[in-house]
Short mmCIF file of C-alpha atoms in Angstrom, two decimals:
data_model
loop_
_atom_site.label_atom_id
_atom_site.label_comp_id
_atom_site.label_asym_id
_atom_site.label_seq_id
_atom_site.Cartn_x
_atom_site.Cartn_y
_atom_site.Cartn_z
CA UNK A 1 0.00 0.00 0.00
CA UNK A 2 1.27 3.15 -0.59
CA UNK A 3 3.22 5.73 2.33
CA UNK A 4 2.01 8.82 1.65
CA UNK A 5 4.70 10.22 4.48
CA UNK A 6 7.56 9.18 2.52
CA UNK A 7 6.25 10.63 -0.67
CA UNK A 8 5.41 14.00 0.84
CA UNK A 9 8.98 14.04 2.45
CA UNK A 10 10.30 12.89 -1.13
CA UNK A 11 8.37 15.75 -3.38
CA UNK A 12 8.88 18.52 -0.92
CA UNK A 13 11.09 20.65 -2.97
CA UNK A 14 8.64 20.51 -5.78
CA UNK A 15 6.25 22.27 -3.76
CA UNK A 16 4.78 25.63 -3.83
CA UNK A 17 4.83 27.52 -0.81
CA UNK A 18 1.16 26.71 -0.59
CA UNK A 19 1.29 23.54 -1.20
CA UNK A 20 3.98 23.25 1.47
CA UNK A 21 1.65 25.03 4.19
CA UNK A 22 -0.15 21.71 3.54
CA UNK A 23 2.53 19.45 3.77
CA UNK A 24 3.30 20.53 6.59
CA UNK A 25 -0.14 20.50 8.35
CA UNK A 26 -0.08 16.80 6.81
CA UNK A 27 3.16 15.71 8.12
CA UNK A 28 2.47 16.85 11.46
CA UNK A 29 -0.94 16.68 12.21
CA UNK A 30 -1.65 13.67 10.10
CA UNK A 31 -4.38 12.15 12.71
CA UNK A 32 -6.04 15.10 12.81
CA UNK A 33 -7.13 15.85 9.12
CA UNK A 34 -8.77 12.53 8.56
CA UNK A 35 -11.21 14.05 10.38
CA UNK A 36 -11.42 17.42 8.88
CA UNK A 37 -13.69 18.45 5.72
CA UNK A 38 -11.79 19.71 2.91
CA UNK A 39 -13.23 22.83 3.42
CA UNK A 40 -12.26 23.49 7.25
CA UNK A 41 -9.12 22.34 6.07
CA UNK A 42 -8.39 25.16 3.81
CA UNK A 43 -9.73 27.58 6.62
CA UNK A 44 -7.65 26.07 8.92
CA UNK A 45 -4.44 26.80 6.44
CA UNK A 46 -5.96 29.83 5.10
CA UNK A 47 -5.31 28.21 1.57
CA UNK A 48 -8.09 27.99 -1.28
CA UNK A 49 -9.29 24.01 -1.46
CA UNK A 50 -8.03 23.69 -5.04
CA UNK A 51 -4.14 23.93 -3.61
CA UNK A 52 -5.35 20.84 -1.55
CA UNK A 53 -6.64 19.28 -4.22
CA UNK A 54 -3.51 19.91 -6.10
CA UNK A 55 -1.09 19.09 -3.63
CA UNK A 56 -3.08 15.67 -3.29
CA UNK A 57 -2.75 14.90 -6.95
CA UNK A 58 1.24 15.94 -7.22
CA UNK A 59 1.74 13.16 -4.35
CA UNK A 60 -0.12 11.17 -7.03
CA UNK A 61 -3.39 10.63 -5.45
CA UNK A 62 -6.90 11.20 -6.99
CA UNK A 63 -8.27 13.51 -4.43
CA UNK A 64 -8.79 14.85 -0.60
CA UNK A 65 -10.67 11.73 0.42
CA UNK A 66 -7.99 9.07 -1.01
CA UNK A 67 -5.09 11.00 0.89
CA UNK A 68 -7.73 10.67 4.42
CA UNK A 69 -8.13 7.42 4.16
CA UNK A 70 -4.41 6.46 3.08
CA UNK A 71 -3.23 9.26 6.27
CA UNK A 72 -5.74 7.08 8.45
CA UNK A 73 -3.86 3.21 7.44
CA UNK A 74 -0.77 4.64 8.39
CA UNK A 75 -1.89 5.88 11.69
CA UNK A 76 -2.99 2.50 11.77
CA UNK A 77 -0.33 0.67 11.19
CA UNK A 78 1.66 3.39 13.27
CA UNK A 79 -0.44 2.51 16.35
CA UNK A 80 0.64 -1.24 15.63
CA UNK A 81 -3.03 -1.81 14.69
CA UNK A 82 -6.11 -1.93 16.75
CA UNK A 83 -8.91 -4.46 17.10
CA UNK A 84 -6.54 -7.06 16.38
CA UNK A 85 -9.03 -9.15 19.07
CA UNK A 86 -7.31 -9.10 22.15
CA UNK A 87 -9.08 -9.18 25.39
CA UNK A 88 -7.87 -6.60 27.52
CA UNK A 89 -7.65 -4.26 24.56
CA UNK A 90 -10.93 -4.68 23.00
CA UNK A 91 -12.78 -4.15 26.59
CA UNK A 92 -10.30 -1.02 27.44
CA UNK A 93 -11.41 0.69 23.99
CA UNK A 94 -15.31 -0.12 24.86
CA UNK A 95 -14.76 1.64 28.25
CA UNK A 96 -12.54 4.40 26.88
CA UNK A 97 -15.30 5.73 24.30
CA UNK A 98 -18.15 5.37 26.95
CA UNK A 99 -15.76 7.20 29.00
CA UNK A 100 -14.90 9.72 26.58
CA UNK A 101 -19.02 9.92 25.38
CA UNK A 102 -20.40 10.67 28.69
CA UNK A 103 -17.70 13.41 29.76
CA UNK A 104 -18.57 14.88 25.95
CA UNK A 105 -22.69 14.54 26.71
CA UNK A 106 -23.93 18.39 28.15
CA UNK A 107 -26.99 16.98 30.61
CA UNK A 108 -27.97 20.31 29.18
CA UNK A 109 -28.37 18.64 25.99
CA UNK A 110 -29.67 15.33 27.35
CA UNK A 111 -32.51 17.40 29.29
CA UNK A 112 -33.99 18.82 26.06
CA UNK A 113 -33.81 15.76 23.89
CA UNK A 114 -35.77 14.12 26.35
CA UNK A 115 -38.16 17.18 26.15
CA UNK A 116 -38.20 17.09 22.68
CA UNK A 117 -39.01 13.12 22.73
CA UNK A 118 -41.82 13.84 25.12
CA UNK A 119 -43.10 16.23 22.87
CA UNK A 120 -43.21 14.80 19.75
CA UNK A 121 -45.68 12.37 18.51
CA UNK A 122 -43.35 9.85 16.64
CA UNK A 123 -39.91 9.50 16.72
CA UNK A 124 -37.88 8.70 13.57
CA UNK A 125 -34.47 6.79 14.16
CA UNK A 126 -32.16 6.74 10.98
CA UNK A 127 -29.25 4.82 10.77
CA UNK A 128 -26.70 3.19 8.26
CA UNK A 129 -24.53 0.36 8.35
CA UNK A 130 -23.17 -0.59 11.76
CA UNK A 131 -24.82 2.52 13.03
CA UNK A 132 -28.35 0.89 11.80
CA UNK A 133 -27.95 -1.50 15.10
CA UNK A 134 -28.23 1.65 17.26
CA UNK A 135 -31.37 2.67 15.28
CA UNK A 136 -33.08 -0.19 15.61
CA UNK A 137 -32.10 -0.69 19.29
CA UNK A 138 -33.12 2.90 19.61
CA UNK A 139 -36.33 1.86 17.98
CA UNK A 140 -37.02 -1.13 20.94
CA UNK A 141 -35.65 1.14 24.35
CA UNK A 142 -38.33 4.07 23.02
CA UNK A 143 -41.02 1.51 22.15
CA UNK A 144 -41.02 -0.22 25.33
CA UNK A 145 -41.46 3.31 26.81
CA UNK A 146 -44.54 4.11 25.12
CA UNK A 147 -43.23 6.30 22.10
CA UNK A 148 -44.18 5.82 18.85
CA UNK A 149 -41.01 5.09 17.43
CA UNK A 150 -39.62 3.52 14.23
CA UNK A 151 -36.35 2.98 12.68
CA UNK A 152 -35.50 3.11 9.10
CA UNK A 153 -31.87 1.70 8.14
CA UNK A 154 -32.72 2.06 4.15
CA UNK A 155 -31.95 5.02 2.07
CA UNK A 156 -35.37 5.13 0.53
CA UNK A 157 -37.29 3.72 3.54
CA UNK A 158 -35.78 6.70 5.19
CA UNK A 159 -36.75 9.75 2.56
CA UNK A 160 -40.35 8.70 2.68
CA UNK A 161 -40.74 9.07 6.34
CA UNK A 162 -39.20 12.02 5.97
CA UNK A 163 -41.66 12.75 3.22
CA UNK A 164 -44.65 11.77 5.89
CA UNK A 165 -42.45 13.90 8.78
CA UNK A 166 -44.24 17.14 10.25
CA UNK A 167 -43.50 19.58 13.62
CA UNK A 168 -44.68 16.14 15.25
CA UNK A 169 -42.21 14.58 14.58
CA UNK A 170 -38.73 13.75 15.68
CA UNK A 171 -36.23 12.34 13.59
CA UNK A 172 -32.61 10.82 15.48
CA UNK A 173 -30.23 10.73 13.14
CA UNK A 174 -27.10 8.27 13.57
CA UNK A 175 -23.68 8.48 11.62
CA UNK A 176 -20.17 8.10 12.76
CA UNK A 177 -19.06 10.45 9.69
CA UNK A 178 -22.30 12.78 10.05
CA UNK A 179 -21.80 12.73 6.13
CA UNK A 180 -23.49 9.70 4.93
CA UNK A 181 -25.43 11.26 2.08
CA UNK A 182 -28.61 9.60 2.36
CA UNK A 183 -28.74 10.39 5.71
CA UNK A 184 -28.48 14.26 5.09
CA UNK A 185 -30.92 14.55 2.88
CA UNK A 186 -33.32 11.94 4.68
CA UNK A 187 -32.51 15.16 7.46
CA UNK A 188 -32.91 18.15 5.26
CA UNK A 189 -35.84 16.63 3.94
CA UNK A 190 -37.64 16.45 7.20
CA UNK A 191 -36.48 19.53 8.81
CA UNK A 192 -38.14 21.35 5.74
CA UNK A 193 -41.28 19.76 6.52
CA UNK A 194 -40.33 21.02 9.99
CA UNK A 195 -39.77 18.10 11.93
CA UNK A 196 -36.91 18.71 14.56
CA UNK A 197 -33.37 16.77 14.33
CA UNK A 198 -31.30 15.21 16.78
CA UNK A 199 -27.84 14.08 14.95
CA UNK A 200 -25.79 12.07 17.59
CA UNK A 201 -22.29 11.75 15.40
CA UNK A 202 -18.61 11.50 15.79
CA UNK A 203 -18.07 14.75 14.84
CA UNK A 204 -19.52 18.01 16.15
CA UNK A 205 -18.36 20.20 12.87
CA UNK A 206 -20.50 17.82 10.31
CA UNK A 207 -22.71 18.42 7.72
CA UNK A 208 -25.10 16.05 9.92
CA UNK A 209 -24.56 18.50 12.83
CA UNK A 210 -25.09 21.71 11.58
CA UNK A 211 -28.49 20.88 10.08
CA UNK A 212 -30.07 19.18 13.73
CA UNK A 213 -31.16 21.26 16.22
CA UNK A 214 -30.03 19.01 18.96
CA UNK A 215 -26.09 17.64 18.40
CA UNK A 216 -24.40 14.75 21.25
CA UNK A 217 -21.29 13.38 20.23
CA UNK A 218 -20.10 9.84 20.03
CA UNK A 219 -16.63 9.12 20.58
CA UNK A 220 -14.74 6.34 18.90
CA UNK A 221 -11.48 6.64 17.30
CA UNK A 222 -12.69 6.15 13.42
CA UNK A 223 -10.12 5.25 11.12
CA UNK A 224 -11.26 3.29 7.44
CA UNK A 225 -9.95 -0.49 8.55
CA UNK A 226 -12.14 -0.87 11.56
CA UNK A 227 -15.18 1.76 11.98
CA UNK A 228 -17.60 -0.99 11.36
CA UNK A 229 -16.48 -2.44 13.96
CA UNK A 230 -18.77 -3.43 17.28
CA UNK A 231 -16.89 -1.03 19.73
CA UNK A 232 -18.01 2.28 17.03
CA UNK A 233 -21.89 1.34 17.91
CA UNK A 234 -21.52 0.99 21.40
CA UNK A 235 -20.98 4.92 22.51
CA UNK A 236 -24.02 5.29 20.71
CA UNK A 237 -26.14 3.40 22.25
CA UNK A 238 -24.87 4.50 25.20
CA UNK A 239 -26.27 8.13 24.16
CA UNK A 240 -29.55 6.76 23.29
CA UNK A 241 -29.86 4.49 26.99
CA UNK A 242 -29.06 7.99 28.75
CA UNK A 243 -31.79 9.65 26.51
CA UNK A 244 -33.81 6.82 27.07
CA UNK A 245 -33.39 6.46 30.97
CA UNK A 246 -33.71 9.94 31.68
CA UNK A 247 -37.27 10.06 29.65
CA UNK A 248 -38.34 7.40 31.81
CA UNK A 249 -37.47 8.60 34.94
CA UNK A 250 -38.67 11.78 34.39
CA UNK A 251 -42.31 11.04 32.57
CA UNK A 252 -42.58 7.72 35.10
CA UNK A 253 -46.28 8.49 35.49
CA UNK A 254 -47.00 8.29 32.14
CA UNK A 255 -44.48 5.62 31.25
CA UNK A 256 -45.06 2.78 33.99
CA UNK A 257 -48.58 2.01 32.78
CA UNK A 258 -47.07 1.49 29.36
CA UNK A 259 -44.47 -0.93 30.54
CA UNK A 260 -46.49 -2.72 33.14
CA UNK A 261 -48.74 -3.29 29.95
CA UNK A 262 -46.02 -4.58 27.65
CA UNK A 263 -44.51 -6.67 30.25
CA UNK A 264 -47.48 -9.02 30.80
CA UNK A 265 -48.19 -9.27 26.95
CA UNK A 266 -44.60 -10.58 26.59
CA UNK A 267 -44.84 -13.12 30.34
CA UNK A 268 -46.12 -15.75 28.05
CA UNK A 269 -43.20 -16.04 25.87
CA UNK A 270 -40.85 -15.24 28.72
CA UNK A 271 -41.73 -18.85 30.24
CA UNK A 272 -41.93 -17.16 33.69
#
């Protein structure tokens, strides 16, 4: 695979002073741009995104997002690799991003979510790949609770609820990137039919973000070789058990009825 490092340090001299304000930011703060947008990027440098662009293709890649994810393997490999299954490692990074999620989570923020679940009349959970486990779990905690909740994993499934969406409705939006595509517009499409947004994302500055009204963040080291992995989901459904927890103990009175009745439709199967 290729070293991007090595190339950079290779081409140097062949850069323009621009393009050498990049290299720079890349050689030294390599972790931290694969998780920048191109754009905040060339704010960050004060450069115009085309010299990014450039400078990407003279180290003789196609574009911003190919030199991310190559930057992110070698941090990888850097590291000495992660996940690689051990036991002590895998339950240390489980703790550290629950850790890491809950000191991040504003009970602020938690307080009007929980308003804002209360309020609404159906709750909308959208999720994608790995993250479409915390939407559907999402789906069950809220359920049991007596909201009328639903989760959509599919691109199209979740446009036309969108579609359906009003100022009844809240939609929870789930992404790691907060830049899935789908998922955007799925949001955009329902805030415009005025539904209200809660994005809960590893990234505070995403596109996902800055179009919900309500934004907690989900910690997780993401780099391309393992964010589909287990430990990624797990921060956010710790997120949604705090939303969840908090909406029960503060609405008990209306809540305990509901869950005293779907308990004893479910002792039959429970072989109690």
């Amino acid at each position: 695979m290729m070293q991007v490092t090595p190339q950079i340090k290779t081409l140097y001299p062949t850069f323009t002073k621009s393009e050498r304000t990049v290299a720079d930011f890349v050689l030294n703060h390599g972790d931290e741009l694969t998780k920048m947008k191109l754009s905040a990027l060339a704010k960050r440098l004060d450069v115009g995104e085309a010299t990014i662009v450039r400078f990407c293709r003279k180290i003789d890649l196609k574009g911003y997002q190919e030199l991310k994810f190559y930057l992110s393997f070698e941090g990888f490999e850097q590291a000495g690799g992660e996940g690689k299954g051990e036991r002590v490692e895998l339950k240390r990074g489980i703790v550290d991003n629950i850790e890491m999620t809950d000191a991040m989570a504003e009970q602020s923020t938690i307080d009007a979510v929980v308003d804002a679940v209360h309020e609404a009349e159906s709750v909308l959970l959208y999720g994608a790949g790995t993250s479409a486990l915390a939407a559907t779990m999402g789906e069950i905690q809220l359920f049991r609770s007596g909201k009328r909740a639903r989760s959509a994993t599919d691109a199209h499934a979740q446009m036309m609820q969108s579609s359906r969406s009003d100022s009844a409705t809240l939609v929870m939006a789930i992404s790691v990137s907060g830049e899935t595509r789908d998922l955007i517009e799925s949001g955009v499409s329902a805030k415009r039919n005025g539904a209200r947004i809660v994005s809960i994302t590893g990234y505070a500055q995403s596109t996902l973000a800055q179009i919900s009204d309500y934004v907690l963040v989900s910690y997780g080291k993401t780099i391309y070789s393992n964010q589909g992995t287990f430990s990624m989901v797990v921060s956010q459904m710790y997120l949604l058990d705090l939303i969840t927890s908090r909406y029960v103990t503060t609405h008990s009175e209306d809540v305990a009825p509901i869950q005293e009745k779907v308990y004893r439709s479910m002792m039959h199967k429970m072989n109690l």
